[in-house]
Amino acid sequence: MSDSKNFIYEIIEEEMKEGGRCYGKRVHTRFPPEPNGYLHIGHAKALEIDFGAAEAYGGLCNLRMDDTNPTKEDVEYVEAIKEDIKWLGHDWEDRFFYASDYFDKMYEYAIELINKGLAYVCELSPEQMHEMRGDTSTPARSPYRDRPIEESLDLFQRMKAGDFEDGKMTLRAKIDLTSGNFNMRDPVIYRINHLPHHRTGSTWCIYPMYDFAHPIEDALEGITHSLCSLEFEAHRPLYDWVIDNISIESKPRQIEFARLGITHTVMSKRKLRNLVENNLVSGWDDPRMPTLCGLRRRGYTANSIRTFHDRNGVSKVNAVVDYAFLEFCLREELNSTALRVMGVVHPVKLVIDNYPEGLSEEFTVENNPERPEDGVRTVTFSRELWIDQDDFMEIPEKKYFRLFPGNEVRLKSTYVIKCISCEKDDEGNVTLIHAEYDKDSRGGNTTDGRKIKATIHWVDANNCLDAEVRLYDRLFTVESPDLADCDYMDFLNPNSLTIVSNAKVEASLKNTKPSDRFQFLRVGYFCADSKDSAPDHLVFNRAVSLKDSYKPGT
RNA sequence: UGGGGUGUAGCCAAGGGGUAAGGCACGAGACUUUGACUCUCGCACUCGUAGGUUCAAAUCCUGCCACCCCAACCA
């Protein structure tokens, strides 16, 4: 990686210098999810930036649930969000907060604004307010704008007391009815909502709007840098207005960065929820989902997701990163950490005709050639084996150098075998492959020095385990299902999940525990499913396949 | 339309007056008891575009174009 800093870090460093806004202070950020859905890999970018900035400068990062709208939020998400963040390895220590912790203070600040003549109670209905918002050439209006302070004070207190129905009144900031930035045209800062709140119950029936609440939350917590995504850029003047007009000493600064997208998937909560509710996926944690729980179940490591974001960098360009890059980050980590095992996903029987019937030999195989300290294991070998259908071609294509009649290959760590013939069923499917082994090649090397180009994996048909293997592909067939004019659902990949129920894996996998990860030699990285895998029914999810430079027929 | 942003390779992304880093993807080759990994080489005569300033411009200036966000009593 280059040693250049992203633009946010540059700003932070500049402000920490002598004479800077934050000179002598400790960098303090926050991650403020709304508890209304599951975290996805896009959130992980914000997590990386928020917690990352704190870590990089010896600062702190708070976790804060932004629960200012009881209509949308629910406790069920709070624990899931915390779990995902912990899994990624971020630590908020004892600084876990809720926006609702500050409802009392926010109310007081609202009163302060009214008293200063900077806020007023407006009785316009949503429809009327919309009509009177004005357009680019005409200013907004409200007949209640100049109502006496005492009247607003009284009305606001009665709003809080529950005297009015939802939608009857709002508290508005008195800013600028002519601003080209409509966020400044007397924005609503409090609305009435009689729905019970997941934490404060029915204590409140008025709730602060994000634009009013967020700067206060930040200031109250002593946040120095409030990092958020690009769509809040136009809200920054309002953020600053709130900070400047209430009696609070802390002056956080909001800095915006671009969110992250990934090809072949969708990221909005609405679209993701749609997939779940229409049973197009098995749930929020379906291994095809870009949610953190989905990626985790798929077999992604926390580290690979972090690395992915670190290497993508931070900018203000709306980025859609190639899914292949995420896969690369996973492969890179698992290549050095995952134990190798042999698993045959699409089995076909191979018989070594000249191998003694009833004989069983043991061989040792390295667990990970990238990491010798992981040692070796023992596998058994006998006359009948399972090999992958892909490793045999009755009539080989050009440049195919695996098994075909007359050709020799090495069975990983054991013997060199030569294909003699094959048997087929009525439909032409290969049902059995006949081969002979070179008994002098024990371990895999020939005695006469002839080169064996291919090494294939196998499992002992007399000593192996059945397994279910779930092969995943991208959820959508196009790079940007989001951008298309058509319905993104039209691009759902009908083959995003292939279930193989008759896979064969080596006996050493007997004690596999849920979430264990392996490299199935020459095939890919697999993760025992955290929900469905059991000792008597192994289920492996393919997290990502191995790269394959073989191009059929070329 | 008004306001706010952004344009460097197929995708990310450095570089902010001195002659285009790096990664992914892709292609070629070496090595290989994983067609993996690793290694080598290749991959922008040019930075949205048109002008201008300068000995020198991706970098400074001006105009234009394209795309994204906002115009909720959502966050």
GROMACS .gro file of C-alpha atoms in nm, chain A residues 138-467:
model
  330
  138THR     CA    1  -4.014   3.147  -0.485
  139PRO     CA    2  -3.944   3.133  -0.114
  140ALA     CA    3  -4.113   2.903   0.131
  141ARG     CA    4  -4.387   3.037   0.360
  142SER     CA    5  -4.554   2.961   0.686
  143PRO     CA    6  -4.831   3.168   0.840
  144TYR     CA    7  -4.703   3.062   1.181
  145ARG     CA    8  -4.351   3.188   1.139
  146ASP     CA    9  -4.395   3.507   1.332
  147ARG     CA   10  -4.605   3.376   1.610
  148PRO     CA   11  -4.502   3.505   1.956
  149ILE     CA   12  -4.233   3.315   2.140
  150GLU     CA   13  -4.464   3.251   2.436
  151GLU     CA   14  -4.720   3.094   2.207
  152SER     CA   15  -4.465   2.858   2.052
  153LEU     CA   16  -4.336   2.774   2.396
  154ASP     CA   17  -4.683   2.686   2.516
  155LEU     CA   18  -4.769   2.489   2.205
  156PHE     CA   19  -4.441   2.297   2.210
  157GLN     CA   20  -4.498   2.201   2.572
  158ARG     CA   21  -4.846   2.084   2.483
  159MET     CA   22  -4.708   1.889   2.189
  160LYS     CA   23  -4.486   1.711   2.438
  161ALA     CA   24  -4.777   1.661   2.676
  162GLY     CA   25  -4.964   1.475   2.408
  163ASP     CA   26  -5.235   1.730   2.344
  164PHE     CA   27  -5.215   1.690   1.968
  165GLU     CA   28  -5.244   1.412   1.718
  166ASP     CA   29  -4.967   1.298   1.488
  167GLY     CA   30  -4.904   1.541   1.209
  168LYS     CA   31  -5.095   1.830   1.362
  169MET     CA   32  -4.795   2.039   1.455
  170THR     CA   33  -4.421   2.058   1.415
  171LEU     CA   34  -4.141   2.262   1.558
  172ARG     CA   35  -3.949   2.438   1.286
  173ALA     CA   36  -3.614   2.611   1.291
  174LYS     CA   37  -3.634   2.968   1.169
  175ILE     CA   38  -3.351   2.993   0.921
  176ASP     CA   39  -3.395   3.106   0.563
  177LEU     CA   40  -3.710   3.073   0.354
  178THR     CA   41  -3.527   3.171   0.036
  179SER     CA   42  -3.227   2.940   0.054
  180GLY     CA   43  -3.144   2.744  -0.256
  181ASN     CA   44  -3.064   2.466  -0.013
  182PHE     CA   45  -3.412   2.352   0.082
  183ASN     CA   46  -3.279   2.198   0.401
  184MET     CA   47  -3.246   2.553   0.529
  185ARG     CA   48  -3.600   2.660   0.444
  186ASP     CA   49  -3.722   2.641   0.803
  187PRO     CA   50  -3.671   2.268   0.844
  188VAL     CA   51  -3.889   2.069   1.079
  189ILE     CA   52  -3.688   1.975   1.387
  190TYR     CA   53  -3.957   1.804   1.597
  191ARG     CA   54  -4.261   1.606   1.497
  192ILE     CA   55  -4.539   1.431   1.686
  193ASN     CA   56  -4.550   1.052   1.689
  194HIS     CA   57  -4.761   0.860   1.936
  195LEU     CA   58  -4.614   0.522   1.852
  196PRO     CA   59  -4.425   0.371   2.146
  197HIS     CA   60  -4.049   0.393   2.119
  198HIS     CA   61  -3.844   0.075   2.161
  199ARG     CA   62  -3.658   0.220   2.458
  200THR     CA   63  -3.845   0.517   2.596
  201GLY     CA   64  -4.187   0.361   2.554
  202SER     CA   65  -4.455   0.628   2.569
  203THR     CA   66  -4.251   0.879   2.767
  204TRP     CA   67  -4.229   1.088   2.456
  205CYS     CA   68  -4.472   1.158   2.177
  206ILE     CA   69  -4.253   1.414   2.008
  207TYR     CA   70  -3.927   1.315   1.841
  208PRO     CA   71  -3.637   1.521   1.708
  209MET     CA   72  -3.551   1.502   1.339
  210TYR     CA   73  -3.212   1.368   1.234
  211ASP     CA   74  -3.082   1.709   1.132
  212PHE     CA   75  -3.151   1.852   1.475
  213ALA     CA   76  -3.064   1.545   1.679
  214HIS     CA   77  -2.743   1.435   1.515
  215PRO     CA   78  -2.527   1.742   1.575
  216ILE     CA   79  -2.646   1.748   1.936
  217GLU     CA   80  -2.563   1.380   1.986
  218ASP     CA   81  -2.219   1.442   1.843
  219ALA     CA   82  -2.155   1.752   2.050
  220LEU     CA   83  -2.276   1.589   2.371
  221GLU     CA   84  -2.040   1.299   2.322
  222GLY     CA   85  -1.748   1.524   2.242
  223ILE     CA   86  -1.716   1.393   1.889
  224THR     CA   87  -1.443   1.580   1.703
  225HIS     CA   88  -1.508   1.439   1.357
  226SER     CA   89  -1.851   1.329   1.247
  227LEU     CA   90  -1.787   1.117   0.941
  228CYS     CA   91  -2.081   1.032   0.721
  229SER     CA   92  -2.176   0.956   0.366
  230LEU     CA   93  -2.209   1.195   0.077
  231GLU     CA   94  -2.584   1.239   0.081
  232PHE     CA   95  -2.553   1.443   0.399
  233GLU     CA   96  -2.336   1.704   0.236
  234ALA     CA   97  -2.624   1.940   0.175
  235HIS     CA   98  -2.725   1.896   0.538
  236ARG     CA   99  -2.395   2.021   0.672
  237PRO     CA  100  -2.505   2.388   0.684
  238LEU     CA  101  -2.793   2.282   0.905
  239TYR     CA  102  -2.563   2.067   1.119
  240ASP     CA  103  -2.343   2.371   1.172
  241TRP     CA  104  -2.641   2.600   1.232
  242VAL     CA  105  -2.765   2.381   1.515
  243ILE     CA  106  -2.423   2.365   1.677
  244ASP     CA  107  -2.378   2.740   1.644
  245ASN     CA  108  -2.715   2.836   1.782
  246ILE     CA  109  -2.748   2.627   2.093
  247SER     CA  110  -2.546   2.664   2.412
  248ILE     CA  111  -2.298   2.388   2.369
  249GLU     CA  112  -1.923   2.420   2.382
  250SER     CA  113  -1.822   2.121   2.172
  251LYS     CA  114  -1.801   2.193   1.798
  252PRO     CA  115  -1.781   1.872   1.597
  253ARG     CA  116  -1.706   1.886   1.225
  254GLN     CA  117  -1.895   1.680   0.972
  255ILE     CA  118  -1.696   1.533   0.684
  256GLU     CA  119  -1.857   1.330   0.408
  257PHE     CA  120  -1.723   1.040   0.203
  258ALA     CA  121  -1.866   0.822  -0.073
  259ARG     CA  122  -2.052   0.505   0.012
  260LEU     CA  123  -1.937   0.181  -0.138
  261GLY     CA  124  -2.110  -0.038  -0.388
  262ILE     CA  125  -2.016  -0.382  -0.516
  263THR     CA  126  -2.093  -0.527  -0.856
  264HIS     CA  127  -2.356  -0.797  -0.902
  265THR     CA  128  -2.550  -0.712  -0.590
  266VAL     CA  129  -2.781  -0.453  -0.438
  267MET     CA  130  -2.715  -0.271  -0.117
  268SER     CA  131  -3.023  -0.075  -0.017
  269LYS     CA  132  -3.210  -0.205   0.284
  270ARG     CA  133  -3.534  -0.187   0.090
  271LYS     CA  134  -3.410  -0.407  -0.192
  272LEU     CA  135  -3.240  -0.649   0.042
  273ARG     CA  136  -3.555  -0.676   0.251
  274ASN     CA  137  -3.746  -0.745  -0.068
  275LEU     CA  138  -3.529  -1.045  -0.142
  276VAL     CA  139  -3.587  -1.177   0.207
  277GLU     CA  140  -3.960  -1.119   0.215
  278ASN     CA  141  -4.018  -1.276  -0.122
  279ASN     CA  142  -3.815  -1.580  -0.019
  280LEU     CA  143  -3.570  -1.530  -0.299
  281VAL     CA  144  -3.301  -1.589  -0.039
  282SER     CA  145  -3.328  -1.785   0.283
  283GLY     CA  146  -3.294  -1.483   0.509
  284TRP     CA  147  -3.077  -1.186   0.595
  285ASP     CA  148  -2.795  -1.427   0.659
  286ASP     CA  149  -2.829  -1.616   0.333
  287PRO     CA  150  -2.470  -1.670   0.215
  288ARG     CA  151  -2.548  -1.485  -0.107
  289MET     CA  152  -2.644  -1.166   0.074
  290PRO     CA  153  -2.397  -0.876   0.104
  291THR     CA  154  -2.494  -0.845   0.469
  292LEU     CA  155  -2.220  -0.902   0.722
  293CYS     CA  156  -2.410  -1.198   0.868
  294GLY     CA  157  -2.451  -1.338   0.516
  295LEU     CA  158  -2.085  -1.299   0.429
  296ARG     CA  159  -1.986  -1.451   0.762
  297ARG     CA  160  -2.204  -1.754   0.701
  298ARG     CA  161  -2.066  -1.781   0.351
  299GLY     CA  162  -1.718  -1.813   0.495
  300TYR     CA  163  -1.578  -1.462   0.467
  301THR     CA  164  -1.337  -1.366   0.742
  302ALA     CA  165  -1.360  -1.038   0.925
  303ASN     CA  166  -1.005  -0.966   0.828
  304SER     CA  167  -1.067  -1.008   0.457
  305ILE     CA  168  -1.353  -0.760   0.471
  306ARG     CA  169  -1.140  -0.509   0.658
  307THR     CA  170  -0.854  -0.550   0.417
  308PHE     CA  171  -1.093  -0.506   0.129
  309HIS     CA  172  -1.200  -0.167   0.260
  310ASP     CA  173  -0.853  -0.057   0.357
  311ARG     CA  174  -0.731  -0.122   0.006
  312ASN     CA  175  -1.025   0.045  -0.160
  313GLY     CA  176  -0.943   0.371   0.004
  314VAL     CA  177  -1.168   0.664   0.083
  315SER     CA  178  -1.277   0.930  -0.161
  316LYS     CA  179  -1.582   1.122  -0.274
  317VAL     CA  180  -1.630   0.930  -0.596
  318ASN     CA  181  -1.929   0.700  -0.604
  319ALA     CA  182  -1.743   0.375  -0.631
  320VAL     CA  183  -1.873   0.040  -0.743
  321VAL     CA  184  -1.601  -0.208  -0.667
  322ASP     CA  185  -1.559  -0.527  -0.862
  323TYR     CA  186  -1.687  -0.830  -0.671
  324ALA     CA  187  -1.369  -1.005  -0.786
  325PHE     CA  188  -1.169  -0.778  -0.560
  326LEU     CA  189  -1.359  -0.891  -0.252
  327GLU     CA  190  -1.298  -1.249  -0.359
  328PHE     CA  191  -0.932  -1.177  -0.405
  329CYS     CA  192  -0.905  -1.047  -0.048
  330LEU     CA  193  -1.065  -1.364   0.087
  331ARG     CA  194  -0.852  -1.600  -0.121
  332GLU     CA  195  -0.539  -1.418  -0.023
  333GLU     CA  196  -0.607  -1.468   0.347
  334LEU     CA  197  -0.739  -1.822   0.323
  335ASN     CA  198  -0.450  -1.929   0.104
  336SER     CA  199  -0.220  -1.877   0.398
  337THR     CA  200  -0.451  -1.991   0.677
  338ALA     CA  201  -0.694  -2.257   0.553
  339LEU     CA  202  -0.613  -2.625   0.599
  340ARG     CA  203  -0.617  -2.830   0.280
  341VAL     CA  204  -0.845  -3.128   0.256
  342MET     CA  205  -0.972  -3.337  -0.031
  343GLY     CA  206  -1.333  -3.318  -0.129
  344VAL     CA  207  -1.499  -3.438  -0.445
  345VAL     CA  208  -1.796  -3.223  -0.535
  346HIS     CA  209  -1.908  -3.408  -0.847
  347PRO     CA  210  -1.798  -3.765  -0.784
  348VAL     CA  211  -1.735  -4.037  -1.038
  349LYS     CA  212  -1.597  -4.377  -0.940
  350LEU     CA  213  -1.247  -4.478  -1.039
  351VAL     CA  214  -1.122  -4.837  -1.010
  352ILE     CA  215  -0.756  -4.927  -1.012
  353ASP     CA  216  -0.777  -5.265  -1.179
  354ASN     CA  217  -0.429  -5.382  -1.087
  355TYR     CA  218  -0.451  -5.274  -0.723
  356PRO     CA  219  -0.509  -5.561  -0.478
  357GLU     CA  220  -0.868  -5.601  -0.370
  358GLY     CA  221  -0.920  -5.549   0.002
  359LEU     CA  222  -0.593  -5.364   0.050
  360SER     CA  223  -0.593  -5.031   0.230
  361GLU     CA  224  -0.283  -4.816   0.254
  362GLU     CA  225  -0.215  -4.503   0.455
  363PHE     CA  226  -0.048  -4.191   0.322
  364THR     CA  227   0.048  -3.867   0.486
  365VAL     CA  228  -0.052  -3.539   0.325
  366GLU     CA  229   0.059  -3.189   0.421
  367ASN     CA  230  -0.215  -2.976   0.575
  368ASN     CA  231  -0.098  -2.654   0.419
  369PRO     CA  232   0.207  -2.621   0.195
  370GLU     CA  233   0.202  -2.246   0.265
  371ARG     CA  234   0.246  -2.314   0.634
  372PRO     CA  235   0.448  -2.628   0.715
  373GLU     CA  236   0.391  -2.583   1.088
  374ASP     CA  237   0.033  -2.693   1.031
  375GLY     CA  238   0.171  -3.044   0.993
  376VAL     CA  239   0.039  -3.346   0.814
  377ARG     CA  240  -0.254  -3.585   0.835
  378THR     CA  241  -0.317  -3.944   0.733
  379VAL     CA  242  -0.551  -4.047   0.455
  380THR     CA  243  -0.641  -4.398   0.345
  381PHE     CA  244  -0.619  -4.528  -0.009
  382SER     CA  245  -0.778  -4.831  -0.171
  383ARG     CA  246  -0.876  -4.987  -0.501
  384GLU     CA  247  -1.190  -4.778  -0.544
  385LEU     CA  248  -1.179  -4.404  -0.531
  386TRP     CA  249  -1.396  -4.104  -0.603
  387ILE     CA  250  -1.256  -3.841  -0.831
  388ASP     CA  251  -1.411  -3.528  -0.978
  389GLN     CA  252  -1.597  -3.558  -1.304
  390ASP     CA  253  -1.407  -3.254  -1.428
  391ASP     CA  254  -1.082  -3.443  -1.399
  392PHE     CA  255  -1.173  -3.694  -1.667
  393MET     CA  256  -1.251  -3.651  -2.037
  394GLU     CA  257  -1.304  -3.948  -2.262
  395ILE     CA  258  -1.202  -3.735  -2.556
  396PRO     CA  259  -0.970  -3.463  -2.426
  397GLU     CA  260  -0.985  -3.108  -2.549
  398LYS     CA  261  -0.672  -2.940  -2.667
  399LYS     CA  262  -0.436  -2.865  -2.376
  400TYR     CA  263  -0.636  -3.082  -2.135
  401PHE     CA  264  -0.381  -3.275  -1.935
  402ARG     CA  265  -0.579  -3.451  -1.666
  403LEU     CA  266  -0.720  -3.801  -1.697
  404PHE     CA  267  -0.815  -3.949  -2.034
  405PRO     CA  268  -0.762  -4.294  -2.183
  406GLY     CA  269  -0.392  -4.357  -2.218
  407ASN     CA  270  -0.286  -4.062  -2.004
  408GLU     CA  271  -0.113  -4.064  -1.670
  409VAL     CA  272  -0.189  -3.842  -1.373
  410ARG     CA  273  -0.080  -3.837  -1.013
  411LEU     CA  274  -0.333  -3.896  -0.739
  412LYS     CA  275  -0.228  -3.640  -0.483
  413SER     CA  276   0.037  -3.779  -0.246
  414THR     CA  277  -0.009  -4.143  -0.351
  415TYR     CA  278   0.049  -4.305  -0.689
  416VAL     CA  279   0.073  -4.233  -1.056
  417ILE     CA  280  -0.211  -4.395  -1.243
  418LYS     CA  281  -0.284  -4.449  -1.609
  419CYS     CA  282  -0.634  -4.438  -1.749
  420ILE     CA  283  -0.735  -4.750  -1.937
  421SER     CA  284  -1.099  -4.703  -2.026
  422CYS     CA  285  -1.437  -4.590  -1.903
  423GLU     CA  286  -1.789  -4.724  -1.880
  424LYS     CA  287  -2.098  -4.521  -1.967
  425ASP     CA  288  -2.470  -4.544  -1.915
  426ASP     CA  289  -2.734  -4.530  -2.186
  427GLU     CA  290  -2.723  -4.152  -2.186
  428GLY     CA  291  -2.352  -4.142  -2.236
  429ASN     CA  292  -2.262  -4.035  -1.884
  430VAL     CA  293  -1.938  -4.175  -1.756
  431THR     CA  294  -2.018  -4.414  -1.472
  432LEU     CA  295  -1.687  -4.580  -1.405
  433ILE     CA  296  -1.327  -4.515  -1.495
  434HIS     CA  297  -1.072  -4.791  -1.517
  435ALA     CA  298  -0.709  -4.724  -1.443
  436GLU     CA  299  -0.388  -4.904  -1.353
  437TYR     CA  300  -0.133  -4.779  -1.105
  438ASP     CA  301   0.242  -4.773  -1.118
  439LYS     CA  302   0.328  -4.960  -0.798
  440ASP     CA  303   0.676  -4.811  -0.797
  441SER     CA  304   0.545  -4.459  -0.778
  442ARG     CA  305   0.447  -4.468  -0.414
  443GLY     CA  306   0.429  -4.112  -0.286
  444GLY     CA  307   0.374  -3.983  -0.637
  445ASN     CA  308   0.715  -3.987  -0.803
  446THR     CA  309   0.814  -4.209  -1.092
  447THR     CA  310   1.129  -4.416  -1.073
  448ASP     CA  311   1.230  -4.362  -1.432
  449GLY     CA  312   1.205  -3.987  -1.411
  450ARG     CA  313   0.911  -3.941  -1.644
  451LYS     CA  314   0.721  -3.622  -1.578
  452ILE     CA  315   0.362  -3.633  -1.465
  453LYS     CA  316   0.196  -3.309  -1.555
  454ALA     CA  317  -0.126  -3.333  -1.358
  455THR     CA  318  -0.200  -3.403  -0.996
  456ILE     CA  319  -0.562  -3.459  -0.908
  457HIS     CA  320  -0.747  -3.494  -0.581
  458TRP     CA  321  -0.945  -3.798  -0.475
  459VAL     CA  322  -1.113  -3.964  -0.178
  460ASP     CA  323  -1.110  -4.328  -0.073
  461ALA     CA  324  -1.448  -4.475  -0.167
  462ASN     CA  325  -1.412  -4.723   0.117
  463ASN     CA  326  -1.341  -4.458   0.377
  464CYS     CA  327  -1.506  -4.125   0.314
  465LEU     CA  328  -1.798  -3.913   0.424
  466ASP     CA  329  -2.103  -3.791   0.241
  467ALA     CA  330  -2.156  -3.419   0.241
   0.00000   0.00000   0.00000
